[in-house]
Structures are given as structure tokens and as C-alpha cells.
Coordinates of C-alpha atoms and ligand atoms in Angstrom, one line a residue:
M1 CA 181.1 -118.2 -36.5
R2 CA 181.0 -114.8 -36.8
R3 CA 182.4 -112.8 -33.1
W4 CA 180.9 -109.8 -32.3
I5 CA 181.3 -107.6 -29.4
M6 CA 179.4 -104.8 -27.4
H7 CA 180.7 -101.8 -25.6
V8 CA 178.7 -100.1 -24.2
D9 CA 179.3 -96.9 -22.1
M10 CA 176.9 -94.3 -20.0
D11 CA 176.1 -91.9 -20.9
A12 CA 176.6 -88.2 -18.8
F13 CA 176.5 -91.3 -16.0
F14 CA 176.2 -89.7 -12.6
A15 CA 174.5 -86.6 -14.0
S16 CA 171.7 -88.7 -15.3
I17 CA 171.5 -89.8 -12.4
E18 CA 170.7 -86.5 -10.9
Q19 CA 168.7 -86.1 -13.5
L20 CA 166.6 -89.3 -12.8
D21 CA 166.4 -88.4 -9.1
H22 CA 165.3 -84.9 -9.6
P23 CA 162.8 -84.5 -12.4
D24 CA 163.4 -80.6 -12.2
Y25 CA 166.6 -81.0 -13.0
K26 CA 166.1 -82.9 -16.3
G27 CA 166.7 -80.8 -19.8
H28 CA 168.8 -78.5 -17.2
P29 CA 172.8 -78.3 -17.5
V30 CA 173.6 -80.3 -13.8
I31 CA 177.7 -80.7 -13.2
V32 CA 178.1 -83.4 -10.4
G33 CA 182.1 -83.2 -8.6
G34 CA 183.9 -81.6 -5.5
L35 CA 182.8 -77.9 -4.3
S36 CA 185.6 -77.1 -3.0
S37 CA 188.0 -74.4 -3.8
R38 CA 189.9 -77.0 -5.8
G39 CA 187.4 -78.9 -6.7
V40 CA 186.9 -80.4 -9.9
V41 CA 184.5 -81.5 -12.6
A42 CA 183.8 -85.6 -12.3
T43 CA 181.3 -84.6 -15.3
C44 CA 178.0 -83.0 -16.5
S45 CA 174.4 -83.4 -18.3
Y46 CA 174.9 -82.6 -22.5
E47 CA 173.1 -79.6 -21.4
A48 CA 176.3 -78.1 -19.8
R49 CA 179.4 -79.4 -22.5
K50 CA 177.6 -77.2 -24.8
F51 CA 178.4 -74.0 -22.8
G52 CA 182.3 -75.8 -23.1
V53 CA 182.0 -77.8 -19.3
H54 CA 183.7 -81.1 -19.4
S55 CA 185.6 -83.5 -16.8
A56 CA 188.8 -83.1 -14.8
M57 CA 188.2 -79.1 -15.7
P58 CA 187.5 -76.8 -11.5
I59 CA 184.7 -76.1 -10.7
S60 CA 186.1 -72.3 -10.3
R61 CA 187.0 -72.1 -14.2
A62 CA 182.5 -74.5 -14.7
K63 CA 181.0 -71.8 -13.5
K64 CA 182.9 -69.4 -14.9
L65 CA 181.4 -71.0 -17.8
C66 CA 178.5 -72.3 -16.7
P67 CA 177.1 -70.1 -14.0
D68 CA 173.6 -71.0 -14.6
G69 CA 174.0 -74.6 -13.7
I70 CA 172.8 -76.8 -11.3
Y71 CA 175.8 -78.5 -9.3
V72 CA 175.8 -80.9 -7.0
Y73 CA 178.0 -82.7 -5.3
P74 CA 178.6 -86.7 -5.7
R75 CA 176.5 -89.6 -4.2
M76 CA 178.9 -92.3 -5.2
D77 CA 176.7 -95.0 -2.5
R78 CA 173.8 -93.9 -5.4
Y79 CA 176.0 -94.0 -8.9
K80 CA 177.3 -97.9 -7.4
E81 CA 173.6 -99.3 -6.6
V82 CA 172.8 -97.8 -10.2
S83 CA 176.5 -99.8 -11.7
H84 CA 175.4 -103.5 -9.9
Q85 CA 171.5 -103.0 -11.4
I86 CA 172.8 -102.2 -14.9
F87 CA 175.2 -104.7 -14.1
S88 CA 172.4 -106.6 -13.2
I89 CA 170.4 -106.7 -16.6
M90 CA 173.6 -106.8 -19.4
K91 CA 174.3 -110.2 -17.6
E92 CA 171.2 -111.6 -17.8
F93 CA 171.5 -111.0 -21.9
T94 CA 175.5 -112.5 -21.2
P95 CA 177.1 -113.5 -18.6
H96 CA 180.6 -112.8 -20.1
I97 CA 180.9 -109.3 -19.2
E98 CA 184.0 -107.1 -18.6
P99 CA 183.3 -104.6 -16.6
L100 CA 186.2 -101.1 -17.3
S101 CA 184.6 -98.6 -14.9
I102 CA 181.5 -98.0 -13.3
D103 CA 180.1 -97.5 -16.1
E104 CA 181.7 -98.8 -19.1
A105 CA 181.8 -102.5 -20.1
F106 CA 182.8 -105.1 -23.0
L107 CA 180.2 -108.2 -24.2
E108 CA 180.7 -111.2 -25.5
V109 CA 177.4 -111.5 -28.1
S110 CA 178.6 -114.1 -30.7
G111 CA 176.0 -115.9 -31.3
M112 CA 173.6 -114.4 -29.8
S113 CA 173.0 -111.2 -32.7
T114 CA 171.9 -114.1 -34.9
M115 CA 168.5 -114.8 -31.9
Y116 CA 167.8 -110.9 -33.1
R117 CA 167.7 -110.2 -36.3
G118 CA 171.2 -109.2 -36.0
P119 CA 173.5 -107.4 -34.0
K120 CA 171.7 -103.5 -33.5
A121 CA 169.2 -105.5 -32.7
L122 CA 170.5 -107.1 -29.4
G123 CA 172.1 -103.8 -29.1
R124 CA 168.7 -102.3 -29.7
A125 CA 166.9 -104.7 -26.7
I126 CA 170.1 -104.9 -25.0
K127 CA 170.0 -100.8 -24.7
D128 CA 165.8 -99.9 -24.3
R129 CA 165.3 -103.0 -21.3
V130 CA 168.5 -100.8 -19.6
F131 CA 166.1 -98.3 -20.1
E132 CA 163.5 -99.4 -19.9
E133 CA 164.1 -100.7 -15.9
T134 CA 166.0 -97.4 -14.9
G135 CA 165.3 -95.0 -17.7
L136 CA 168.6 -94.3 -18.2
I137 CA 170.1 -94.6 -21.7
I138 CA 173.7 -95.9 -23.1
S139 CA 175.8 -95.7 -26.1
A140 CA 176.2 -98.9 -27.4
G141 CA 178.8 -100.0 -29.8
L142 CA 178.9 -103.7 -31.6
A143 CA 181.5 -104.6 -33.9
P144 CA 183.8 -108.0 -34.7
N145 CA 185.8 -107.1 -31.9
K146 CA 187.1 -104.9 -28.7
F147 CA 189.3 -102.2 -30.3
L148 CA 186.0 -100.7 -33.0
A149 CA 183.1 -101.7 -30.2
K150 CA 184.5 -98.8 -27.5
L151 CA 185.2 -96.8 -31.2
A152 CA 181.2 -97.5 -32.6
S153 CA 180.6 -96.8 -29.2
D154 CA 182.1 -93.1 -29.2
L155 CA 180.8 -92.3 -32.3
D156 CA 177.3 -91.4 -31.9
K157 CA 177.3 -90.4 -28.3
P158 CA 174.8 -89.0 -26.6
D159 CA 172.0 -92.4 -26.9
G160 CA 174.5 -93.7 -29.9
L161 CA 174.1 -96.8 -31.0
V162 CA 176.6 -97.9 -33.9
V163 CA 177.3 -101.5 -35.8
I164 CA 180.9 -101.9 -37.0
P165 CA 179.3 -104.4 -39.4
Y166 CA 182.5 -107.1 -40.8
G167 CA 184.3 -106.1 -44.0
R168 CA 183.1 -102.6 -43.2
E169 CA 186.1 -102.7 -40.7
K170 CA 189.3 -100.5 -42.5
E171 CA 187.5 -98.3 -44.4
I172 CA 185.6 -96.1 -41.2
L173 CA 189.0 -97.5 -39.7
A174 CA 191.0 -94.8 -42.4
P175 CA 190.6 -91.5 -41.6
L176 CA 190.2 -91.6 -38.3
P177 CA 193.7 -90.1 -36.5
I178 CA 196.5 -92.5 -35.7
K179 CA 196.1 -91.1 -32.2
R180 CA 192.6 -93.4 -31.5
I181 CA 194.8 -96.6 -31.1
W182 CA 194.9 -97.9 -28.8
G183 CA 198.3 -97.7 -26.8
V184 CA 198.9 -95.0 -28.8
G185 CA 200.1 -91.8 -27.0
P186 CA 201.8 -88.7 -27.7
H187 CA 205.5 -89.9 -27.7
T188 CA 203.9 -92.6 -30.2
E189 CA 202.1 -90.5 -31.8
K190 CA 204.7 -88.6 -32.7
R191 CA 207.8 -91.2 -33.6
L192 CA 204.2 -91.5 -36.1
K193 CA 203.6 -88.3 -37.0
A194 CA 207.1 -87.9 -38.1
G195 CA 207.1 -90.8 -40.2
G196 CA 205.3 -90.1 -42.1
F197 CA 201.4 -91.9 -40.6
H198 CA 199.3 -89.5 -40.0
L199 CA 195.9 -91.5 -39.7
M200 CA 195.1 -95.1 -40.3
R201 CA 195.4 -95.2 -44.1
H202 CA 198.0 -93.9 -44.4
I203 CA 199.4 -97.1 -41.7
Q204 CA 196.6 -99.3 -44.2
A205 CA 198.4 -98.7 -46.9
L206 CA 201.4 -100.5 -45.9
P207 CA 201.5 -104.8 -46.7
D208 CA 202.6 -105.4 -42.8
E209 CA 204.3 -104.1 -40.2
R210 CA 208.3 -104.4 -41.1
S211 CA 208.5 -100.7 -41.7
L212 CA 207.1 -99.7 -38.9
I213 CA 209.6 -101.9 -36.4
P214 CA 212.5 -98.4 -37.1
I215 CA 209.4 -96.3 -35.7
V216 CA 207.9 -98.4 -32.4
G217 CA 210.1 -101.6 -31.8
N218 CA 208.1 -104.0 -30.6
Q219 CA 205.0 -102.4 -30.7
A220 CA 204.4 -102.6 -35.1
R221 CA 203.1 -105.9 -35.7
R222 CA 199.5 -104.4 -32.9
I223 CA 199.9 -101.4 -34.3
W224 CA 199.8 -102.2 -38.3
E225 CA 196.7 -105.1 -36.5
L226 CA 194.0 -102.6 -34.8
A227 CA 194.9 -99.4 -37.2
N228 CA 193.7 -102.4 -39.6
G229 CA 191.2 -103.6 -37.6
I230 CA 192.5 -106.7 -36.4
D231 CA 192.0 -107.0 -33.1
E232 CA 192.1 -111.1 -31.1
R233 CA 191.7 -109.4 -27.1
P234 CA 189.0 -111.9 -26.4
V235 CA 186.8 -110.1 -23.8
E236 CA 187.8 -111.0 -20.5
T237 CA 186.3 -112.0 -16.9
D238 CA 188.1 -111.4 -14.4
R239 CA 190.9 -110.0 -14.6
K240 CA 194.8 -110.7 -13.1
I241 CA 196.5 -107.5 -11.2
Q242 CA 199.8 -105.2 -11.8
S243 CA 200.2 -102.5 -10.5
I244 CA 201.1 -99.1 -12.7
G245 CA 202.7 -95.6 -11.4
A246 CA 203.9 -92.6 -12.3
E247 CA 207.3 -90.8 -10.2
E248 CA 209.4 -87.7 -10.2
T249 CA 212.6 -87.1 -8.9
Y250 CA 213.1 -83.2 -8.7
E251 CA 216.0 -80.5 -9.7
E252 CA 214.8 -78.8 -7.0
D253 CA 212.7 -80.3 -4.1
L254 CA 209.7 -79.3 -4.0
T255 CA 208.6 -77.5 -0.3
D256 CA 205.2 -75.8 -1.0
G257 CA 202.0 -77.2 -0.5
S258 CA 200.9 -75.8 -4.2
A259 CA 203.4 -77.2 -5.9
I260 CA 202.6 -80.5 -4.4
E261 CA 199.4 -80.8 -5.6
L262 CA 200.1 -79.1 -8.6
E263 CA 202.7 -82.7 -8.7
F264 CA 199.7 -84.3 -7.7
R265 CA 196.7 -83.7 -10.1
Y266 CA 199.8 -83.9 -12.8
F267 CA 199.5 -87.2 -11.5
A268 CA 197.1 -88.4 -11.2
N269 CA 196.2 -87.1 -15.2
R270 CA 199.6 -89.2 -15.5
L271 CA 198.0 -92.2 -14.0
S272 CA 194.8 -92.2 -15.3
K273 CA 195.1 -91.8 -19.1
R274 CA 198.4 -94.2 -18.9
L275 CA 195.1 -96.8 -17.9
R276 CA 193.5 -95.4 -20.2
K277 CA 194.9 -97.2 -23.0
R278 CA 195.7 -100.3 -21.3
N279 CA 191.4 -101.0 -20.2
L280 CA 192.9 -101.0 -17.0
L281 CA 191.6 -100.0 -13.5
G282 CA 193.0 -99.0 -10.8
H283 CA 192.1 -100.5 -7.3
T284 CA 195.1 -99.7 -5.0
V285 CA 195.7 -95.3 -4.7
S286 CA 199.9 -95.3 -3.0
I287 CA 202.4 -92.8 -3.3
K288 CA 205.8 -92.5 -2.4
V289 CA 207.6 -89.7 -0.7
R290 CA 210.9 -89.4 -0.4
Y291 CA 213.2 -87.0 1.6
D292 CA 216.5 -84.6 1.2
D293 CA 217.7 -86.4 3.4
F294 CA 216.6 -90.4 1.7
T295 CA 214.1 -91.3 4.6
T296 CA 210.7 -92.7 2.1
V297 CA 207.5 -93.2 4.0
S298 CA 205.0 -94.0 1.0
R299 CA 200.4 -94.4 2.2
Q300 CA 198.5 -96.5 0.0
K301 CA 194.2 -96.6 0.3
R302 CA 192.0 -98.8 -1.5
L303 CA 189.3 -97.5 -3.5
D304 CA 185.5 -98.5 -3.0
T305 CA 184.7 -98.9 -6.7
P306 CA 187.9 -99.5 -9.3
S307 CA 189.0 -96.1 -10.2
D308 CA 191.0 -94.7 -13.6
H309 CA 189.8 -91.5 -13.1
E310 CA 192.5 -88.7 -12.9
H311 CA 189.6 -86.6 -9.6
V312 CA 190.0 -89.8 -8.0
F313 CA 193.4 -90.9 -8.4
F314 CA 194.3 -86.9 -7.7
E315 CA 191.4 -86.9 -4.0
T316 CA 192.5 -90.0 -2.8
A317 CA 196.5 -89.1 -2.7
L318 CA 196.3 -85.8 -1.7
L319 CA 193.7 -87.4 1.8
L320 CA 197.0 -89.9 1.8
W321 CA 199.0 -87.3 1.4
N322 CA 197.9 -84.6 4.0
K323 CA 196.8 -87.8 6.7
L324 CA 201.0 -88.3 5.9
M325 CA 201.6 -84.3 7.1
Q326 CA 199.4 -84.9 10.2
D327 CA 201.3 -87.3 10.8
K328 CA 204.4 -86.2 11.8
T329 CA 202.9 -82.7 12.6
S330 CA 202.0 -84.7 15.5
K331 CA 205.4 -86.7 16.4
K332 CA 206.3 -82.1 16.1
P333 CA 206.3 -80.9 19.0
K334 CA 203.2 -78.0 19.0
G335 CA 204.2 -74.6 16.2
K336 CA 206.6 -76.3 15.0
A337 CA 204.1 -77.3 11.6
K338 CA 205.2 -74.3 9.7
E339 CA 209.0 -75.9 10.4
L340 CA 208.8 -79.5 8.9
E341 CA 207.6 -77.9 6.8
S342 CA 209.6 -75.7 4.9
L343 CA 212.5 -78.4 6.4
G344 CA 210.3 -81.6 4.3
A345 CA 211.9 -80.9 1.1
T346 CA 210.2 -83.6 -1.2
T347 CA 212.7 -84.3 -3.7
K348 CA 210.7 -87.6 -5.1
V349 CA 206.5 -88.0 -5.3
Q350 CA 205.2 -91.2 -5.8
A351 CA 201.4 -91.8 -7.2
K352 CA 201.3 -95.4 -8.0
A353 CA 197.7 -98.1 -8.4
F354 CA 198.0 -101.5 -8.1
M355 CA 195.1 -101.7 -11.8
Y356 CA 193.4 -105.0 -12.3
S357 CA 194.3 -105.2 -16.3
Ligands
TTP401 P1 182.4 -91.4 -19.0 O1 181.8 -92.8 -19.4 O2 184.2 -91.0 -19.9 O3 181.6 -90.3 -18.4 P2 179.7 -89.8 -19.0 O4 179.2 -91.7 -18.6 O5 179.6 -89.0 -17.7 O6 179.9 -89.0 -20.1 P3 179.7 -90.1 -22.0 O7 180.1 -90.8 -21.3 O8 178.2 -89.4 -22.4 O9 180.6 -88.9 -22.6 O10 182.7 -91.5 -17.0 C1 182.1 -92.0 -16.5 C2 181.5 -91.5 -14.6 O11 183.2 -91.9 -14.6 C3 181.2 -90.2 -15.2 O12 179.5 -89.9 -14.6 C4 181.6 -89.6 -14.4 C5 182.6 -90.7 -13.3 N1 184.0 -90.0 -14.2 C6 184.4 -89.0 -13.2 O13 184.5 -88.9 -11.8 N2 185.7 -88.1 -13.5 C7 186.0 -87.8 -14.4 O14 187.9 -87.5 -14.7 C8 185.8 -88.9 -16.3 C9 185.5 -88.8 -16.9 C10 184.9 -89.7 -15.5
MG402 MG1 180.0 -92.7 -19.4

């Protein structure tokens, strides 16, 4: 029996729900995000994307690019409710579902395509069903494995339905840049490029992984296989926990609130990239702060929904940081907060998230 994996990703998820719940928003640029001065865009409708607005952009910048957009604050409870609804619709088709985020999942559909005159018809059926029940549109990719399925769902977004058939894996991958390989970050990309490997086809030209070993070490086999469209990873319905973090020791102590905020932004960005690359979701965010006298304090918070999103990590880290500052100042006599800030020199800040793998 041939293996078929489907990857689904809702189109402009939060923004589409806002358009659904407010029919007068339909056809207009809708931007969902934190509305404070340092708020960021969580997502925006495809109408807003035409103005250059995108996820993780500061709201202030979005407002410059798209001044007439409709700006709304996220309603997480509603998005979670819709997410549950979509997951239960998909569960009617198969119990083998691996959720990746609030709007994204892998489905193991091997064997099912025979019931539907092929994988495309199966994808169509799931898309139609979700639309009929919720009024929302998913982009779907069907392929012989996870790597290709995820790639496929992104090829024709929005409202995509792309099948990568058996035998065409290499041909479809050939012109794509090597950074599309799962696990190839900027560092590995640079090394591969220096070795003359820019596109998948450059790796496909190798008979095996041996000549990649000096460049990428023990990642060579996986990179060679993925570039050739080979990926045996199963769809995992229950995921284990592991942890991923980002930390930095600074040459100069961090004393300024805005500098700390900037560092958290940077950490959140790194963290979400690392998670996404590994198909992981964080469910607890923790921060660790070390002062110049080497005392270390940490705080953590469990997220309502596991996430791989930069702004979720950033907002949570900032919340924890502000709480930490409050805790510290509350022990001090009134009026000392400023002094404390300049004394509380941070030499190390860590943002860490514990994940499902
Ligand atoms: P995505 O699937 O990345 O984005 P999307 O569904 O809005 O748009 P599309 O898939 O069509 O490109 O993320 C799903 C939801 O997660 C998104 O609607 C809002 C939220 N999100 C954030 O809150 N912050 C982010 O940085 C990203 C990328 C998404
Ligand atoms: Mg999406």
C-alpha cells in the first residue's frame, strides 16, 4: 500500500475567523494583533498582505503600510474553539492526526485515497467538509511523506490543494533552494552554499551523502535524503516533551528596559524558528535572568495553547519579566525602583520553551 500524508494549514487563520464573524470585514484588509504601541501583527487577511503587511511586524509599521485596514485584537478563545471544531472534522476522516499548531496538522491518510478516487479527491473532500461546516478555507498538500506534504500545502496558498505524486518528488524539489530542507538553518545553508550546493538539484546530483559529511557532519544523510524526497518520519499522534532554549551572556550588563525588550524579541524569534524547523510546539515558556552578582532567578508560564509563534513567546517573556520586576520592587522601599533597575544589571537572559517533539 502506498503511503500518503496530508498536511493542512488554515488560510490567514485568525483573520479569516474575524471575517467570518463580522461579514462586513469580508474583502477588506483585516489585521489581527496587539494594539499597544509595541504590539505586533499576529496575522492578517490576504487583502492586507497586498500592502506588505505580515505576521510579526510591529503594528505601528502595519498602520503606515495599510492605514485603512481593520485592526482587531486577538480573541484566542474563539480561535481555539474553531480549531477544535476543525480538528474534530478531520478526525472523522482519520484518527491519525499530528497537530503542529492551532491551525496546522499532518494526517496519515494512506489507504484512504482508494475510497476517494485518489489523493486529490480525498483532499478535496476534507477541504469541502471543513468549508461547509465552518466557512473557512484550508490549504492542503498531499504527498508520499511529511516533508513533501508540508511543502505542497504551501505551494498554492491560499485555497491550495496540491498533490505531489509518486515518482515526481525529485523533479518538484530540484529547482527549490536548499533552505527549504527541514533542519537547514542559516548556518548550515551558508556552509552548503560555500560547498557549491544552492539548490536541491545540486544535492540530488550526488550518488549518496558521503561528500556532504565534511560540510554538515552527521546531518549529511538526512539532508541528502530530504533533497531526494525521502522522508520516513511517521505521523506522530502523541508527542514527547523536550526543551529548547536560547541564551546569551552579554559583554556589557543589560540595564535598560528597552534593550531587554529587544533581546526578548530576538530570543522569541530564534526560538520560534528553531521550533518550526523541528516541527515542535512550546507549551511552557520560561525566562532566566542572571544578575551581575551571579544570583539567578527564573519564572515560567504555561501557555493556554502550545505554540511556535514568536509574538506568543515575546509577550509571555515580557509578562514574566514585568512580574519579576514587580516582585523585586515590592520588597524594596517605595521610590527605589529606578535605583534597583540600574543596579539590577542583567548579564544573562534566557528564554526557554519546553516542547512537544
Ligand atoms: P500561520 O498558519 O503561520 O498563518 P495564517 O494561518 O494566518 O496564514 P497562512 O497560513 O494563510 O499563511 O499561523 C496560524 C495562526 O497563528 C495565525 O492566523 C495567527 C497566529 N500567528 C501568530 O500569532 N504569530 C505569528 O508570528 C504567526 C506566523 C502566526
Ligand atoms: Mg495558516
